[in-house]
Coordinates of C-alpha atoms in Angstrom, one line a residue:
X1 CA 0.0 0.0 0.0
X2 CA 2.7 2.4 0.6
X3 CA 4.4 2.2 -3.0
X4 CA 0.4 3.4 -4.5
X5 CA 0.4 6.1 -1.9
X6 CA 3.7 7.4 -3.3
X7 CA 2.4 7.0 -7.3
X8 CA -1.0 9.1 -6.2
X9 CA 1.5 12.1 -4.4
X10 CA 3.9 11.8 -7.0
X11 CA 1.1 12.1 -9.5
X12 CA -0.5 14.8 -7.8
X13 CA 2.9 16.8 -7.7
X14 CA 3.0 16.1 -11.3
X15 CA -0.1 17.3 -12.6
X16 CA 0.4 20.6 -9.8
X17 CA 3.6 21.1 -11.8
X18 CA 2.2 20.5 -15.4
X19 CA -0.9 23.0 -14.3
X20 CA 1.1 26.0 -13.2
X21 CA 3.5 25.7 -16.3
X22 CA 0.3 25.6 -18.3
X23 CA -0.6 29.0 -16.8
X24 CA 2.6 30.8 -17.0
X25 CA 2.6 29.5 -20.6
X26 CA -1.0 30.9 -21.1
X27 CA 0.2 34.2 -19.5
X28 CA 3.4 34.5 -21.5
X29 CA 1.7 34.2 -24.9
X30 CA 0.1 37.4 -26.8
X31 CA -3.8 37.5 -27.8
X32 CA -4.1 37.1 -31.5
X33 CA -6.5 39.6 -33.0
X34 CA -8.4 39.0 -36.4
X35 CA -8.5 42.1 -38.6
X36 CA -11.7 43.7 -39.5
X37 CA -13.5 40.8 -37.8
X38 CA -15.8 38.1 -40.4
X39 CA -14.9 40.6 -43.3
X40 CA -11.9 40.5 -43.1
X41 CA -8.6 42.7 -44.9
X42 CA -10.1 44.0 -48.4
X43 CA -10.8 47.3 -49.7
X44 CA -13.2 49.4 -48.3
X45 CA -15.9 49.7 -50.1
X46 CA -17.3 53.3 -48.0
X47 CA -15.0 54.0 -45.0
X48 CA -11.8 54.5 -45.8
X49 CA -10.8 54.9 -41.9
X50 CA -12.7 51.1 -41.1
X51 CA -9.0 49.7 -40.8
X52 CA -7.9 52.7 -37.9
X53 CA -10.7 52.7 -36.2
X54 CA -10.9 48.9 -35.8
X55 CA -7.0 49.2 -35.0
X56 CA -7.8 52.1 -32.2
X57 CA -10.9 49.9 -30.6
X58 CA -8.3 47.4 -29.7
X59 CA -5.1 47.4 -27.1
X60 CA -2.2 46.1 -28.5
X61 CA 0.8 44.6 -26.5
X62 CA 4.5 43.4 -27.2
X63 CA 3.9 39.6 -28.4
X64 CA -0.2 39.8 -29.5
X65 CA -0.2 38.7 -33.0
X66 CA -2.3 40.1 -35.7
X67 CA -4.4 37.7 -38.4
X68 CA -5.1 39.3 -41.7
X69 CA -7.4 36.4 -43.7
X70 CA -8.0 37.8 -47.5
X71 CA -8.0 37.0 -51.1
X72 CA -6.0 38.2 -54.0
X73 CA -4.1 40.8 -51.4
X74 CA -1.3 41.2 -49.7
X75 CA -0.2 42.8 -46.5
X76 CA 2.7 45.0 -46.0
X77 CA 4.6 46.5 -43.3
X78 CA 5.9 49.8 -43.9
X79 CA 7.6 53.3 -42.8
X80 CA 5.2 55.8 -42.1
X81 CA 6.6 58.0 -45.3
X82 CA 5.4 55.4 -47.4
X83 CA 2.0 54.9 -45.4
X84 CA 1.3 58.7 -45.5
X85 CA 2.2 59.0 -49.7
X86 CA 0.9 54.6 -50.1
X87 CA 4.0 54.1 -51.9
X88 CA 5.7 50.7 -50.4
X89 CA 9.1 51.0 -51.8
X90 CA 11.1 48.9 -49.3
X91 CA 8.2 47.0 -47.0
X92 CA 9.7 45.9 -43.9
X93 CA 7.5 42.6 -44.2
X94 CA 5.5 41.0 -47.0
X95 CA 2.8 38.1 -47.7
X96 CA 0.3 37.7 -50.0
X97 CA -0.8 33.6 -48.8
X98 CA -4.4 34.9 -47.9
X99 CA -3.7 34.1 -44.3
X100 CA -1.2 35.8 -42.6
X101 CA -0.1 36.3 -39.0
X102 CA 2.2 39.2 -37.7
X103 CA 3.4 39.4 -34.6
X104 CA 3.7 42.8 -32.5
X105 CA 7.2 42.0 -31.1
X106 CA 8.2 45.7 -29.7
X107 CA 6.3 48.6 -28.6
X108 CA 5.3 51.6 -31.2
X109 CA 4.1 52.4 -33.9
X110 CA 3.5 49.5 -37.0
X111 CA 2.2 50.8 -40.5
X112 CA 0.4 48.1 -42.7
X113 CA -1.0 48.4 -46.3
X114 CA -2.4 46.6 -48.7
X115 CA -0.3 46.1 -51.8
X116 CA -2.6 45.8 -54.3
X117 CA -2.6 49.2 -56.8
X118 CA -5.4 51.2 -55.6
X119 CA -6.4 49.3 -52.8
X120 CA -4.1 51.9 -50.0
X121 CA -5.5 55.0 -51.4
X122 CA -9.5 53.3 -50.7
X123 CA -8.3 53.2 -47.3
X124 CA -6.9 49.8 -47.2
X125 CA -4.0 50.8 -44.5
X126 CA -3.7 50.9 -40.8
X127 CA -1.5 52.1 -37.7
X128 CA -1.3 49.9 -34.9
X129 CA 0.4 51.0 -31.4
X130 CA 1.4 48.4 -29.3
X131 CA 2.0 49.6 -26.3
X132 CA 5.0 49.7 -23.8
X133 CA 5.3 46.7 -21.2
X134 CA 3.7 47.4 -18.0
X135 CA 6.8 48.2 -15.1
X136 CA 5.7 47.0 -11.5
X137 CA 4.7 50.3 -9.3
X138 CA 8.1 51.9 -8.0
X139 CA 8.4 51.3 -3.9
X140 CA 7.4 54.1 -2.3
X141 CA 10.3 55.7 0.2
X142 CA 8.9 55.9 3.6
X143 CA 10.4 59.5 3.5
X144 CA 7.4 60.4 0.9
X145 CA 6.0 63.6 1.5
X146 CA 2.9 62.5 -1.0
X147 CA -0.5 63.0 0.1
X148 CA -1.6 59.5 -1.9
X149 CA -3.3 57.3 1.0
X150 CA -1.3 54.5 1.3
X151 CA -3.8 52.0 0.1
X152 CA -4.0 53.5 -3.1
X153 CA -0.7 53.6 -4.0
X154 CA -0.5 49.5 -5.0
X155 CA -4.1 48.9 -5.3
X156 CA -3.5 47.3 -8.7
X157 CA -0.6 45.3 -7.9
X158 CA -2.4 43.9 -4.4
X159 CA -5.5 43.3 -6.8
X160 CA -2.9 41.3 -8.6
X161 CA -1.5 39.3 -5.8
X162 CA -4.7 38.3 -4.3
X163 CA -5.9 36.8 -7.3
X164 CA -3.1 35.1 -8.0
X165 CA -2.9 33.9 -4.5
X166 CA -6.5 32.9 -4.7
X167 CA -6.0 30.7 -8.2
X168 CA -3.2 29.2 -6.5
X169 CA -4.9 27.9 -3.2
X170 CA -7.8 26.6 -5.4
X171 CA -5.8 24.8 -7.7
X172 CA -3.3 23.2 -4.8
X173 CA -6.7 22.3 -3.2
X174 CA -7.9 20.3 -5.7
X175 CA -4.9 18.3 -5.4
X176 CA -5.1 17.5 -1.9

C-alpha cells in the first residue's frame, strides 16, 4: 500500500507542476487579433478609416499577434513615409498567402497596407500602437512627503497578488 500512496502524491505533484506551467505559458503568450473581424482585410468599399478605427478599438501589447485572412491581397509593413504617400518602396515585411499572422514583437508604432494598386488609397491601410510593457509600481520611500493614501498607491498590484494567490490555493486544493 505504501508504493500506491507514493504514485497518487507523485502524481499529484505532477499534474500541480504541469498546471502551473500551463498557466505561466498561457500568461506569456500574446492574444491574436483577427482584422476587420468576419470581413476580413479587403478594400473598403465606404469608410476608408474602417481599418484605424478597428485598430484604435483594440489594445495592442508586445507579443499579441495580428491575423489578416484575404483574397488576392497582400499585406505589407511599412515606414510611415510610405504609409502617408501609399508608396511601399522597401516594406519591412511582405505576404500575400491569404492568411497571414504578424506578430507585434516591440512597442510603437507599426504601419500596414495593402499592396494591391489602388487598394491603399480606398483606405486599405492601418497604424497599430502596441503599447510599452507594464513596469511594476516603484516602492514608495517611507520618506514620501505625497498625500496619496497608502492604500491607493499598489491597489493594482495587491489586486494582482490576491488573485493570483487565490488561483493558487484553489488549484493546490484540488490536489489534496
Amino acid at each position: 500500500m505504501p508504493e500506491l500512496a507514493a504514485k497518487t502524491t507523485m502524481a499529484s505533484h505532477f499534474s500541480m507542476v504541469f498546471l502551473f506551467s500551463s498557466l505561466f505559458f498561457y500568461i506569456a503568450i500574446g492574444a491574436e487579433y483577427e482584422v476587420n473581424g468576419d470581413d476580413g482585410w479587403i478594400a473598403p468599399k465606404h469608410d476608408n478609416q474602417i481599418y484605424n478605427k478597428w485598430a484604435s478599438s483594440n489594445r495592442f501589447k508586445v507579443d499579441d499577434s495580428i491575423h489578416f485572412k484575404y483574397k488576392k491581397d497582400s499585406v505589407l509593413v511599412v515606414t510611415q513615409e510610405e504609409y502617408d504617400k501609399c508608396q511601399p518602396s522597401h516594406p519591412q515585411f511582405f505576404s500575400n498567402n491569404g492568411d497571414t499572422v504578424f506578430k507585434l514583437d516591440r512597442p510603437g508604432l507599426f504601419y500596414f497596407m495593402s499592396g494591391v494598386t489602388g487598394h491603399c488609397q480606398k483606405g486599405q491601410k492601418m497604424i497599430i500602437k502596441v503599447l510599452e510593457p507594464e513596469t511594476p509600481p516603484h516602492s514608495q520611500n517611507q520618506n514620501s512627503t505625497t498625500n496619496t493614501p497608502e492604500h491607493e498607491k499598489n491597489g493594482a498590484f495587491e489586486v494582482a497578488a490576491v488573485t493570483a494567490s487565490t488561483i493558487m490555493l484553489l488549484v493546490i486544493s484540488a490536489f489534496m
